[in-house]
mmCIF file of C-alpha atoms and ligand atoms in Angstrom:
data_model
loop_
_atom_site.group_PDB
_atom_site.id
_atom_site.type_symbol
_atom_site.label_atom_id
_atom_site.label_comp_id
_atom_site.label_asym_id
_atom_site.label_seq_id
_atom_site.Cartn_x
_atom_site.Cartn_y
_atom_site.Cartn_z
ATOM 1 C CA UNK A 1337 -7.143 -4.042 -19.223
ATOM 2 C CA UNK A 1338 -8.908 -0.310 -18.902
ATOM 3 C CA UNK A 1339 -11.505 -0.717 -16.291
ATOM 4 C CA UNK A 1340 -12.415 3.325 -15.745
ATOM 5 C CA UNK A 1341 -13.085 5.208 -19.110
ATOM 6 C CA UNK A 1342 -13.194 9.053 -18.059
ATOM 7 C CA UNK A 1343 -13.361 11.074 -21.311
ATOM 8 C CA UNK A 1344 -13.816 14.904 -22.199
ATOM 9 C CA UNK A 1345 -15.602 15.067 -18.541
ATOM 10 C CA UNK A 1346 -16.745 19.247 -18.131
ATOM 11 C CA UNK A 1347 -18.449 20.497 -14.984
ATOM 12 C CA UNK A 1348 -19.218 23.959 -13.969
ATOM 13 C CA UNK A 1349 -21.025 25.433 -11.353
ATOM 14 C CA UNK A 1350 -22.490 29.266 -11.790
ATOM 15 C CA UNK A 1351 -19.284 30.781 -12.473
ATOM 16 C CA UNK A 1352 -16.698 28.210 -11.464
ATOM 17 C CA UNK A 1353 -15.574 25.893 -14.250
ATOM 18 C CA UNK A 1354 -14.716 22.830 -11.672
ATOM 19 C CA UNK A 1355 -13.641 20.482 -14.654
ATOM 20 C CA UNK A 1356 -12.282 21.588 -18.227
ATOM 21 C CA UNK A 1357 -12.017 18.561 -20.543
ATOM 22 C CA UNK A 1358 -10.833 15.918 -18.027
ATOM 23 C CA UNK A 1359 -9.773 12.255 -20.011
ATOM 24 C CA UNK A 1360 -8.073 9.673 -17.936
ATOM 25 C CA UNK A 1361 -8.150 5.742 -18.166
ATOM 26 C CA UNK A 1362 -7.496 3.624 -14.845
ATOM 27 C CA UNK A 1363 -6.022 -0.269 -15.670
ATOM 28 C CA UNK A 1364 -7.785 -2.943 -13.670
ATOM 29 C CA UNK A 1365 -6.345 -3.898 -10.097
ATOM 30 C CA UNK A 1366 -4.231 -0.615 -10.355
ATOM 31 C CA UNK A 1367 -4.153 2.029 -7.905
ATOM 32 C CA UNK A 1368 -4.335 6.122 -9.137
ATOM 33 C CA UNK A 1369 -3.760 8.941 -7.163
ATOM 34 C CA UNK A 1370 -5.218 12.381 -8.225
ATOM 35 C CA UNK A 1371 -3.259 15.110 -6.783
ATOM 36 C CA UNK A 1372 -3.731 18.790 -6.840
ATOM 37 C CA UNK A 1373 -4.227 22.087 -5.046
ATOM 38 C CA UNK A 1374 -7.170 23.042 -3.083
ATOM 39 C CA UNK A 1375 -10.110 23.743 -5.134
ATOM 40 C CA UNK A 1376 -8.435 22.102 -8.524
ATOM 41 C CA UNK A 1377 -11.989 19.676 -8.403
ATOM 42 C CA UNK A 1378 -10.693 16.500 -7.556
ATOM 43 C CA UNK A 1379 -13.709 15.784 -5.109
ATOM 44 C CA UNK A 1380 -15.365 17.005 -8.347
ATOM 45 C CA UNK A 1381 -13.979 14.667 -10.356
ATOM 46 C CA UNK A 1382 -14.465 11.471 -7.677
ATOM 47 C CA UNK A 1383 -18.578 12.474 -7.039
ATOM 48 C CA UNK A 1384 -18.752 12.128 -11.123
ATOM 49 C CA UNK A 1385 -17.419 9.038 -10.932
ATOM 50 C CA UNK A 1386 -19.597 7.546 -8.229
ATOM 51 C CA UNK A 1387 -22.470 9.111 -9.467
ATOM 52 C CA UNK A 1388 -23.012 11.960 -6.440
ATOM 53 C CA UNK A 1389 -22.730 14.165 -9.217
ATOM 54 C CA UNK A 1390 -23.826 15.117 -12.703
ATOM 55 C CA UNK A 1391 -21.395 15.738 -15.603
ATOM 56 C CA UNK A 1392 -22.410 18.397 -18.250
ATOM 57 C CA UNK A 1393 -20.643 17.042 -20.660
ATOM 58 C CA UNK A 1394 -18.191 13.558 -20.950
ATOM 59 C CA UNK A 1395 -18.813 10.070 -20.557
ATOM 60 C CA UNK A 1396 -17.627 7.418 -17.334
ATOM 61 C CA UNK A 1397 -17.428 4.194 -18.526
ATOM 62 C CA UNK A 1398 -16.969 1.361 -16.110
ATOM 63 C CA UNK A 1399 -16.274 -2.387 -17.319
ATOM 64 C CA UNK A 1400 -17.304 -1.727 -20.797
ATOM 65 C CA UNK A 1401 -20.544 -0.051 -19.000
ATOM 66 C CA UNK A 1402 -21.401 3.632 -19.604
ATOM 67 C CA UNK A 1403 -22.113 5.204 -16.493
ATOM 68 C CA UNK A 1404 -22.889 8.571 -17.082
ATOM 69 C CA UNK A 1405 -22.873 10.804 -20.826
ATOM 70 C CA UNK A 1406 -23.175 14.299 -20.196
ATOM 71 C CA UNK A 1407 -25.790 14.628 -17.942
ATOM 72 C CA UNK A 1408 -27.382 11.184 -18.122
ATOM 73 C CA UNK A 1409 -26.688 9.120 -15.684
ATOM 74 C CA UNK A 1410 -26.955 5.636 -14.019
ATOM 75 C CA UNK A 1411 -27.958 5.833 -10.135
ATOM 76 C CA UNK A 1412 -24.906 6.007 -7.854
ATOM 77 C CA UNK A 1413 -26.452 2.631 -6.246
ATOM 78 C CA UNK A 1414 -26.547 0.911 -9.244
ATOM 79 C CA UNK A 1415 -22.658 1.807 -10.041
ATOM 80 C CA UNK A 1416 -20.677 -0.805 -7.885
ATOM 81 C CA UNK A 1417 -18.720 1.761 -7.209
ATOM 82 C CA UNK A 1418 -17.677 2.390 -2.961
ATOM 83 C CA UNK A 1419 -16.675 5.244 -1.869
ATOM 84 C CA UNK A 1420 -14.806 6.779 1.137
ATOM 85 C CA UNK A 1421 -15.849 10.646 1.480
ATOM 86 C CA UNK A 1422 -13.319 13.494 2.701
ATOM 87 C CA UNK A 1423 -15.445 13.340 5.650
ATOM 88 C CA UNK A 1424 -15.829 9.589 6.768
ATOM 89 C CA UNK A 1425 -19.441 10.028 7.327
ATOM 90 C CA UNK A 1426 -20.205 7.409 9.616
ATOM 91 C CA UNK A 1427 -23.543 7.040 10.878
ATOM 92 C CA UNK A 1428 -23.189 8.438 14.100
ATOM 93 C CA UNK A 1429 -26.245 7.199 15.786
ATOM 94 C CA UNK A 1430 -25.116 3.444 14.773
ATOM 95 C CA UNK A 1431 -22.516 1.060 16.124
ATOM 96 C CA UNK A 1432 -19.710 -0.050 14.369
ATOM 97 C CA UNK A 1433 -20.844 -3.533 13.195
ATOM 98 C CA UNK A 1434 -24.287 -1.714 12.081
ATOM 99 C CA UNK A 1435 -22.140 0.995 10.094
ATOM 100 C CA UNK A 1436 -20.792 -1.965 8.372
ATOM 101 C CA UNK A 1437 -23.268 -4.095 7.765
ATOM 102 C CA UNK A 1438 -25.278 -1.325 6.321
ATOM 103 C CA UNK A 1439 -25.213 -1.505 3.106
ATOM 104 C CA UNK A 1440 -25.974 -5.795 3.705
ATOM 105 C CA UNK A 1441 -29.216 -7.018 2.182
ATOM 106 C CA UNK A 1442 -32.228 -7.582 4.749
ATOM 107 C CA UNK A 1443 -31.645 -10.354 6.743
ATOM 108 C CA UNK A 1444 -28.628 -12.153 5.154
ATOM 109 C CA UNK A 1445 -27.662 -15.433 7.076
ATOM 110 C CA UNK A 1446 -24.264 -14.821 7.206
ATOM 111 C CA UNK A 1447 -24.103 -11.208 8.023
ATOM 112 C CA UNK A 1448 -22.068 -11.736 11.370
ATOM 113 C CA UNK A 1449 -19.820 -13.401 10.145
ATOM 114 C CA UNK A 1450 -19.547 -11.364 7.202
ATOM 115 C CA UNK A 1451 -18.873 -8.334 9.650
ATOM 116 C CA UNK A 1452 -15.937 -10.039 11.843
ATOM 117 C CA UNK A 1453 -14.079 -10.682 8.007
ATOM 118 C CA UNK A 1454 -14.250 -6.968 7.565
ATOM 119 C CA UNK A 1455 -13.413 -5.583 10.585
ATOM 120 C CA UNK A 1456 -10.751 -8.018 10.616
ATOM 121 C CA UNK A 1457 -9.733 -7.310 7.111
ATOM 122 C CA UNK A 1458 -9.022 -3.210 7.524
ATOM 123 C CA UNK A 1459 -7.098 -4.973 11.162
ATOM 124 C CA UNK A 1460 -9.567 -3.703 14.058
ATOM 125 C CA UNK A 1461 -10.222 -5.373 17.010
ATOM 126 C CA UNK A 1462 -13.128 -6.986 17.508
ATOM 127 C CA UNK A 1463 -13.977 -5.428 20.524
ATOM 128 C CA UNK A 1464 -14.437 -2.548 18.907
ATOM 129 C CA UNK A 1465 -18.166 -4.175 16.959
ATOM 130 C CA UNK A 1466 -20.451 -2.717 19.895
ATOM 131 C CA UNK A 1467 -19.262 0.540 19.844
ATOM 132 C CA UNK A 1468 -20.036 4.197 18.245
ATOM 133 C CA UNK A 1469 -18.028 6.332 15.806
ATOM 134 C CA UNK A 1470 -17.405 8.989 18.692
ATOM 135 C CA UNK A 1471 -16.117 6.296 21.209
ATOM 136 C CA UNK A 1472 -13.278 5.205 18.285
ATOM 137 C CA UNK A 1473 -9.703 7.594 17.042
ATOM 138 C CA UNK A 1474 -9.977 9.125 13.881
ATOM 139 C CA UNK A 1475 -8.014 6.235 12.232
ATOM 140 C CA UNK A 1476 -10.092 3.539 13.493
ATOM 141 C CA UNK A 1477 -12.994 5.566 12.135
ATOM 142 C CA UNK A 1478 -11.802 5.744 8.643
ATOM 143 C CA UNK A 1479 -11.131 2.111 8.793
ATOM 144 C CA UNK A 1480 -14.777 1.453 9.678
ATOM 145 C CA UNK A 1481 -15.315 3.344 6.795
ATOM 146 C CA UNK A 1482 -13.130 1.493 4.162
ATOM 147 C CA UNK A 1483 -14.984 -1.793 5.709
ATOM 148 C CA UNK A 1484 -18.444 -0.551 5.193
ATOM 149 C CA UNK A 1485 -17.281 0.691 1.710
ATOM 150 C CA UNK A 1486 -15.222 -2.666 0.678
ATOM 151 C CA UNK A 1487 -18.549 -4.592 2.538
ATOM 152 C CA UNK A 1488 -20.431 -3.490 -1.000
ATOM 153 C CA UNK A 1489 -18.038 -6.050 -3.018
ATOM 154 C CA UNK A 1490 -17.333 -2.846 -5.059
ATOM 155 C CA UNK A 1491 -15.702 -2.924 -8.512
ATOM 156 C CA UNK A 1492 -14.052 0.229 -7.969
ATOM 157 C CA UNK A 1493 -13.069 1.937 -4.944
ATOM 158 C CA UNK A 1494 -12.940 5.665 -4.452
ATOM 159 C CA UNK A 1495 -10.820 7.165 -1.714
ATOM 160 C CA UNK A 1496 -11.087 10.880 -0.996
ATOM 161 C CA UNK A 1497 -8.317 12.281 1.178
ATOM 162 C CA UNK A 1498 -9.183 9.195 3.843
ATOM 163 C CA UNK A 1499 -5.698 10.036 5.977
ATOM 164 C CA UNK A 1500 -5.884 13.632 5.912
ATOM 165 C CA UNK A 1501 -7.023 13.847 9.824
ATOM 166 C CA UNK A 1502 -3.860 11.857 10.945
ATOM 167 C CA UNK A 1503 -0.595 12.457 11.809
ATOM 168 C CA UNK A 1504 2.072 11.313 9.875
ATOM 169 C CA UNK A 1505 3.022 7.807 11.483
ATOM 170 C CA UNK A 1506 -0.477 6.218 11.605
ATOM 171 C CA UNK A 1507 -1.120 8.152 8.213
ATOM 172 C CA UNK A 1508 1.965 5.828 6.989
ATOM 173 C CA UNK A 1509 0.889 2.820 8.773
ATOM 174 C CA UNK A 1510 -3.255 3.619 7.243
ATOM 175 C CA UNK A 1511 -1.793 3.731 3.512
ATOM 176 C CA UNK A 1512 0.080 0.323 3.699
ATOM 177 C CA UNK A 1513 -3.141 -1.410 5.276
ATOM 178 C CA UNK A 1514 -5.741 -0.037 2.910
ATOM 179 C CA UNK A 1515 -2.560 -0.761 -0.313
ATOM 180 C CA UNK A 1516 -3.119 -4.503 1.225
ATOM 181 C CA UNK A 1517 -6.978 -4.733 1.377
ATOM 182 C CA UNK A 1518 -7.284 -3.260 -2.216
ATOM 183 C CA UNK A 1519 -4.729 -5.190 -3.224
ATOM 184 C CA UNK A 1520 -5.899 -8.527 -1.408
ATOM 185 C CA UNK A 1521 -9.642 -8.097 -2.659
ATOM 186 C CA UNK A 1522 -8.559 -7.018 -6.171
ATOM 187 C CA UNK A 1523 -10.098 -3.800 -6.031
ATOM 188 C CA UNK A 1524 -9.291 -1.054 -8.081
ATOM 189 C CA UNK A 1525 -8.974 2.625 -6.389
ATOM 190 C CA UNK A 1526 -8.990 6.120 -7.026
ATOM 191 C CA UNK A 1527 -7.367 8.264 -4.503
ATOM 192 C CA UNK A 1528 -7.415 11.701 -4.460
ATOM 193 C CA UNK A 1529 -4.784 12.969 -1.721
ATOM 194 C CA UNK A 1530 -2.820 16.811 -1.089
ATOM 195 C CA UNK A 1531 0.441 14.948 0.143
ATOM 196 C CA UNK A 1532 2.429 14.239 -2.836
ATOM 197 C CA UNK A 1533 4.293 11.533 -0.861
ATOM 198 C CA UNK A 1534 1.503 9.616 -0.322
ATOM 199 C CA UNK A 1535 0.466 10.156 -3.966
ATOM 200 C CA UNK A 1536 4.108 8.634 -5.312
ATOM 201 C CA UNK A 1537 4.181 5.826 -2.702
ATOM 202 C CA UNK A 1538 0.634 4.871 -3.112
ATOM 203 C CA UNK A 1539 -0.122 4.633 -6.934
ATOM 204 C CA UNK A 1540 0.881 3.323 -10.057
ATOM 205 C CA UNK A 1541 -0.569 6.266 -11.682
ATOM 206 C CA UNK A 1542 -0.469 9.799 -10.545
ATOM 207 C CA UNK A 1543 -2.576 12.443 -11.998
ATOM 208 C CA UNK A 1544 -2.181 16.021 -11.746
ATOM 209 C CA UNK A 1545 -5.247 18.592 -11.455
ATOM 210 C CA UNK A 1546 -4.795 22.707 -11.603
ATOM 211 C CA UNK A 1547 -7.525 24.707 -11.664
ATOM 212 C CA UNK A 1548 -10.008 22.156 -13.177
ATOM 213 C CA UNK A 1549 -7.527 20.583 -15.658
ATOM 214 C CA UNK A 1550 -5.594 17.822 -16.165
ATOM 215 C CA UNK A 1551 -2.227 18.739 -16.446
ATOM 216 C CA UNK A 1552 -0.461 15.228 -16.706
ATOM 217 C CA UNK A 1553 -1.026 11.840 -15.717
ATOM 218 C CA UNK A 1554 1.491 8.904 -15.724
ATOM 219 C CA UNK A 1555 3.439 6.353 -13.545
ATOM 220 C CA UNK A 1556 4.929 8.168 -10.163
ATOM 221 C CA UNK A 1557 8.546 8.309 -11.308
ATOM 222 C CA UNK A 1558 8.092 9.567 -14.701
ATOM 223 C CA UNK A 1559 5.583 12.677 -13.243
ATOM 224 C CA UNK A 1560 8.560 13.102 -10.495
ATOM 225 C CA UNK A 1561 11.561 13.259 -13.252
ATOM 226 C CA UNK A 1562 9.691 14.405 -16.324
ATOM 227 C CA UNK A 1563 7.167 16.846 -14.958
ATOM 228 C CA UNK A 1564 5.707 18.844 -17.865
ATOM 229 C CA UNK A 1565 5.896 22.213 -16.131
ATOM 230 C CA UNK A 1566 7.715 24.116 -13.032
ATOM 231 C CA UNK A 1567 4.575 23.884 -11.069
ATOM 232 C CA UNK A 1568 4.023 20.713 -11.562
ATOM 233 C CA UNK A 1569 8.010 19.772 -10.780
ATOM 234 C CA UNK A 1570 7.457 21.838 -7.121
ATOM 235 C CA UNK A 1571 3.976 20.119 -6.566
ATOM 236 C CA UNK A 1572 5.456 16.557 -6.621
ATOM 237 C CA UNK A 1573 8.599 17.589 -4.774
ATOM 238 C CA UNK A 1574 11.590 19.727 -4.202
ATOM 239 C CA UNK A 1575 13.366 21.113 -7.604
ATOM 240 C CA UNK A 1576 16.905 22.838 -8.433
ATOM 241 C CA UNK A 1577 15.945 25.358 -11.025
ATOM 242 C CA UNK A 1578 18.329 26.775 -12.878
ATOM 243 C CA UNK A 1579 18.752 28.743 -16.344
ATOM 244 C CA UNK A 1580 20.914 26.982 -18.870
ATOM 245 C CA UNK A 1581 22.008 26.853 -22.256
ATOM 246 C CA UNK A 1582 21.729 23.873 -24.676
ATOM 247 C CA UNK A 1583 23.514 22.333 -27.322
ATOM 248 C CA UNK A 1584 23.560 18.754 -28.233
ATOM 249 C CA UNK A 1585 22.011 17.514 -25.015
ATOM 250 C CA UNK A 1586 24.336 18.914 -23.077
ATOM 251 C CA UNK A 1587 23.019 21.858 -20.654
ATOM 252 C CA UNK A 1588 25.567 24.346 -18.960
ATOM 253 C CA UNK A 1589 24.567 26.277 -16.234
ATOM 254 C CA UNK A 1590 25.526 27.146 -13.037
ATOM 255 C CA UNK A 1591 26.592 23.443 -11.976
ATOM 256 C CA UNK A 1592 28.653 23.060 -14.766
ATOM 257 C CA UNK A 1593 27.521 20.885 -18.025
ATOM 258 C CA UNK A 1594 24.773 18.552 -17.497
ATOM 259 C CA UNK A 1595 23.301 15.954 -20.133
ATOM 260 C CA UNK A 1596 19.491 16.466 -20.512
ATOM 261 C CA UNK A 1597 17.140 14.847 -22.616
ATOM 262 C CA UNK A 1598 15.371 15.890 -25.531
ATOM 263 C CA UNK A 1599 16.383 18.076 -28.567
ATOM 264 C CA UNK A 1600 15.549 21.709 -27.040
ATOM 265 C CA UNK A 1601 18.045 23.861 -28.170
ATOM 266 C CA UNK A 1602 19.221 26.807 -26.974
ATOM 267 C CA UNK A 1603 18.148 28.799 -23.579
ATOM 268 C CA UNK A 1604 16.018 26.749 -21.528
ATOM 269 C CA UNK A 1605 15.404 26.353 -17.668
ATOM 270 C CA UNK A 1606 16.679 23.060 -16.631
ATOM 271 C CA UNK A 1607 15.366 20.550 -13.500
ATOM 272 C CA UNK A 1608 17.449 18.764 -11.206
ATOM 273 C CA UNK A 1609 15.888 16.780 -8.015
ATOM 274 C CA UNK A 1610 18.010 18.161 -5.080
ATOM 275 C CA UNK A 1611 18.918 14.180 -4.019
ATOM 276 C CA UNK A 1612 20.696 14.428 -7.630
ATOM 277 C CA UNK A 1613 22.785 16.892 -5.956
ATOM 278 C CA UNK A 1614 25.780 15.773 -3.982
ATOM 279 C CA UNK A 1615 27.898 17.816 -2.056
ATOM 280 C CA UNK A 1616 31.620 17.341 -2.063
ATOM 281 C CA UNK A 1617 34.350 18.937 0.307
ATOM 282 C CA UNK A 1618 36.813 21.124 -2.020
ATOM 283 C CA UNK A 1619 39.563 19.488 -3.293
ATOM 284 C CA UNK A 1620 41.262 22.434 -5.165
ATOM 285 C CA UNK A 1621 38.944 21.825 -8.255
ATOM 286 C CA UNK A 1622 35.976 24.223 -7.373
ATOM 287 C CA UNK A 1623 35.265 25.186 -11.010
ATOM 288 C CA UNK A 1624 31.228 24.956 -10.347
ATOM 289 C CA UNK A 1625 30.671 25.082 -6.898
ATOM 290 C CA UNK A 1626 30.353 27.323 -3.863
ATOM 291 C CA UNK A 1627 30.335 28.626 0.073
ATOM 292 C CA UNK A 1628 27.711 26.472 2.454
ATOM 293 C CA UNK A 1629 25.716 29.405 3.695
ATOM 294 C CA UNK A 1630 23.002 27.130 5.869
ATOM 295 C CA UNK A 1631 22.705 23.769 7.536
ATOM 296 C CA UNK A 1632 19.993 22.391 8.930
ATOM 297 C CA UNK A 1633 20.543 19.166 10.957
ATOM 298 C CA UNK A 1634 17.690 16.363 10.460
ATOM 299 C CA UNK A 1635 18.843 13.404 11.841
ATOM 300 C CA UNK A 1636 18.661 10.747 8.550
ATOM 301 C CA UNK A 1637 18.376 13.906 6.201
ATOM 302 C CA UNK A 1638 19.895 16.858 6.639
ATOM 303 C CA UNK A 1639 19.719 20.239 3.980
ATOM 304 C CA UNK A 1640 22.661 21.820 3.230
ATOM 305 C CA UNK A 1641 22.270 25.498 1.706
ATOM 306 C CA UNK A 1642 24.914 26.404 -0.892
ATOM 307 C CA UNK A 1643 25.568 29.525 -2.777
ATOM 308 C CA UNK A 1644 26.554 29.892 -5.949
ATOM 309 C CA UNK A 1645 29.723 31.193 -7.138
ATOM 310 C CA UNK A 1646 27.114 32.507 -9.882
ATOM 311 C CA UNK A 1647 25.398 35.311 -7.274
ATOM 312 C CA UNK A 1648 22.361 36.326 -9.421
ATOM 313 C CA UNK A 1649 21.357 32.622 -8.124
ATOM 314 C CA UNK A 1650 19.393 32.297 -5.167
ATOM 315 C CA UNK A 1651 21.285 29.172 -2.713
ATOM 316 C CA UNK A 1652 20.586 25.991 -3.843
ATOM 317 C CA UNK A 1653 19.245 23.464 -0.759
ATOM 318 C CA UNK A 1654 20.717 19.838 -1.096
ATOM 319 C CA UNK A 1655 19.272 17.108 1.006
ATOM 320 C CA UNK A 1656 22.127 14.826 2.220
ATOM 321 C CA UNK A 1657 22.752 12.295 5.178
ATOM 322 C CA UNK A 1658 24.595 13.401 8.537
ATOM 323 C CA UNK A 1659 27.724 11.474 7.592
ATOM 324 C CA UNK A 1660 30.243 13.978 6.581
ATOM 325 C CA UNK A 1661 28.100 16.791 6.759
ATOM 326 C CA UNK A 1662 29.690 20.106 5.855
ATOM 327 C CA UNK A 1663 29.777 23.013 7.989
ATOM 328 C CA UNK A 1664 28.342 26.712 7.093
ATOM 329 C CA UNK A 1665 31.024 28.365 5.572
ATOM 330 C CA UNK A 1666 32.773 25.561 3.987
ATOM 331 C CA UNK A 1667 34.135 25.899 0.494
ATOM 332 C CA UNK A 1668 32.170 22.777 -1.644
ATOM 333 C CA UNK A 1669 32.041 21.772 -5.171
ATOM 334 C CA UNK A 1670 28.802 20.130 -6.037
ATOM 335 C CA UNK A 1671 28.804 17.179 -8.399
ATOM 336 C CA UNK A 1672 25.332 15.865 -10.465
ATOM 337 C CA UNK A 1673 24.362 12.170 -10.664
ATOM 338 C CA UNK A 1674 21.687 11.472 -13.502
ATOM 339 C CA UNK A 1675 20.104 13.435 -16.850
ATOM 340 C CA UNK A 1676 18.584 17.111 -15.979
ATOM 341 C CA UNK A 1677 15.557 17.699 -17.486
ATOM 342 C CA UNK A 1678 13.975 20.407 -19.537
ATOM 343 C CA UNK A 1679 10.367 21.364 -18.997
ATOM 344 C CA UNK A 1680 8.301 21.213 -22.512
ATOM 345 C CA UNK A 1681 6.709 24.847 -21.591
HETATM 346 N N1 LIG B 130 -21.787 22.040 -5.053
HETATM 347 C C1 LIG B 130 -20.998 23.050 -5.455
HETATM 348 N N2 LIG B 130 -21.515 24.255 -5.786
HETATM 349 C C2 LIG B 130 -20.741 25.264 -6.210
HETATM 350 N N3 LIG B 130 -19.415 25.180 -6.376
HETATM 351 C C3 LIG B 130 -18.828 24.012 -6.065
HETATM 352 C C4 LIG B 130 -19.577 22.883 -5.593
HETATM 353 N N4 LIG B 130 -18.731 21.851 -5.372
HETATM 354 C C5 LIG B 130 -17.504 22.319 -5.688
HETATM 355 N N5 LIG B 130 -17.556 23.604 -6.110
HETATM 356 C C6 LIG B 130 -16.430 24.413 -6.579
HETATM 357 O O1 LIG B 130 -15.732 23.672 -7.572
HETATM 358 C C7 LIG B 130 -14.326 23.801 -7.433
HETATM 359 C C8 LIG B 130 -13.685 22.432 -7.250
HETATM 360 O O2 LIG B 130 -14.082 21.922 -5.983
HETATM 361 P P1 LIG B 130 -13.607 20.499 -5.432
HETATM 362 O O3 LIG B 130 -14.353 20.254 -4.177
HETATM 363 O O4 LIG B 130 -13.736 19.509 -6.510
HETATM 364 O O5 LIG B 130 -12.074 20.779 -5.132
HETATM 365 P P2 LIG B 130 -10.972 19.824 -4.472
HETATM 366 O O6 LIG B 130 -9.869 19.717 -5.456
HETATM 367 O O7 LIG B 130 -11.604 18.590 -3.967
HETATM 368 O O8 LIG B 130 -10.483 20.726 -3.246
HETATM 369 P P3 LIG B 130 -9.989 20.273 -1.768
HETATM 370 O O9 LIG B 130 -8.572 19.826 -1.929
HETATM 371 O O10 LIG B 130 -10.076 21.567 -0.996
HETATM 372 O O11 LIG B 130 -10.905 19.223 -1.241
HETATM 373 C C9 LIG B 130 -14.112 24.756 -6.266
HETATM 374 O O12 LIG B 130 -13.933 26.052 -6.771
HETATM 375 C C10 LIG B 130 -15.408 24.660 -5.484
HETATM 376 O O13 LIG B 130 -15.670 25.826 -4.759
HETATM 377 MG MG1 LIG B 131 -11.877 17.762 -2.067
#
């Protein structure tokens, strides 16, 4: 079932054209990333949604409700929609069980209680109640956040870059909690994140914003395999580029034939993710191969640089494990596991 309508959604502001034509539909209980480079207007995009912000032209539709049509607009209050800003935005002056509880009606009976189940919910300690945003990390800060914003019983959550101040372990460890509170409350979410990892682990749909436009949107694998276009393929991930010619599904390039998908025809540039890529000592049969010219040791993965026998080429990096790594120099031959594929444009 759809529960977020977004259709033909257009914002500009002066000169800058934030949002061109945006349509996207978000399933109930699912969880979509939106993805793009600085300034693409994915904040844009989420203050539409929750009402901070007026479209001039497009509808939101929530539930079967419409939220906003062009620039009419129901009252972010009135939206059941929470939000967790780029920011945090804590109420600095206020402790953590009154950041909380704000949004509670006046005098609610079971407002305590109501407080521990949060706090306890996002997995804070409840020693932590009494004190202020400044006395707490950056992560236990955003958490206070999510609580106050899952305290509103909304209907949809919105989550705007809400790791982006940690560092990668607790960043890891944040995702997985606030994947189990949406997912144990049966809340919906928006997230709009810069670290496509966190985008393809995180959602079961990814969209992609450039430069106010939706460029694709679909589940994480098929954006990371079928990417529409190079930028896109190099936003999500590393990519093996590499000019081929096909006929008949069948690509050859500079790693020998490869089967794509499709019916292009002809000269095309081809994609290949570099874990496709495996690198095998030479055993006398080095038609489409080449000379190891870097390796960089990373404990679990390592990259191995290897340049083509084709030298217009520049060296193709291959992420492999330590076992049997190759050293620089080495003669390989590099064998392909799975379909290339062929950008549409
Ligand atoms: N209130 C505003 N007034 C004028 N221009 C704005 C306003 N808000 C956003 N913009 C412009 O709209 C464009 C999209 O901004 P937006 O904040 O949505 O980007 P973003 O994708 O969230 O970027 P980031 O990843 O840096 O947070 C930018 O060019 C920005 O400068
Ligand atoms: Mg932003």
């Amino acid at each position: 079932m759809t529960l977020l309508t977004i259709e033909n959604i257009s914002k500009r502001y002066g000169p800058v054209q934030a949002l061109k034509d945006i349509s996207l539909e978000v399933q109930a209980g699912s969880r979509t990333a939106v993805v793009g480079p600085s300034g693409s207007g994915k904040t844009t995009l989420l203050r539409i949604i929750a009402g901070f912000e007026q479209a001039d032209t497009g509808r939101v539709t929530l539930d079967g409700d419409v939220l906003a049509d062009g620039p009419a607009a129901v009252p972010a209050h009135k939206r059941g929609i929470g939000i967790v800003s780029q920011d945090g935005a804590l109420f600095p002056h206020l402790s953590v069980a009154e950041n909380i509880g704000f949004g509670f009606e006046k005098g609610a009976a079971d407002r305590e209680k109501r407080i521990v189940d949060l706090l306890d919910l996002v997995e804070l300690d409840r020693g932590m109640l009494a004190r202020r945003p400044h006395q707490l990390s950056g992560g236990q800060q955003q958490r206070v956040a999510l609580a106050r914003a899952l305290g509103r019983k909304p209907r949809l959550m919105l989550l705007d870059e809400p790791f982006s101040a940690l560092d990668t372990g607790l960043r890891e460890n944040m995702r997985k909690v606030v994947a189990r509170v949406l997912q144990a409350a049966g809340i919906t979410a928006v997230l709009v994140t810069h670290d496509q990892e966190e985008a393809l682990s995180f959602a079961d749909q990814v969209a992609v914003l450039r430069e106010g436009r939706l460029i694709q949107a679909g589940s994480p694998q098929s954006l990371y395999l079928h990417p529409r276009d190079r930028e896109t393929a190099l936003f999500l991930g590393d990519a093996v580029l590499l000019p081929a010619i096909i006929r008949n599904g069948l690509a050859d390039c500079a790693l020998g034939r490869v089967v794509v998908e499709g019916n292009r025809q002809g000269k095309a540039e081809i994609m290949l993710r570099p874990e496709q890529i495996r690198v095998v000592a030479d055993d006398g049969d080095r038609s489409y191969g080449g000379r190891v010219v870097e390796v960089e040791f990373g404990g679990a993965v390592c990259t191995v640089a290897v340049s083509l026998d084709d030298v217009a080429l520049p060296p193709i990096r291959i992420k492999t494990s330590s076992v049997g790594l190759p050293s620089r120099g080495d003669l390989v031959r590099l064998d392909i596991s799975g379909n290339a594929h062929v950008f549409e444009r």
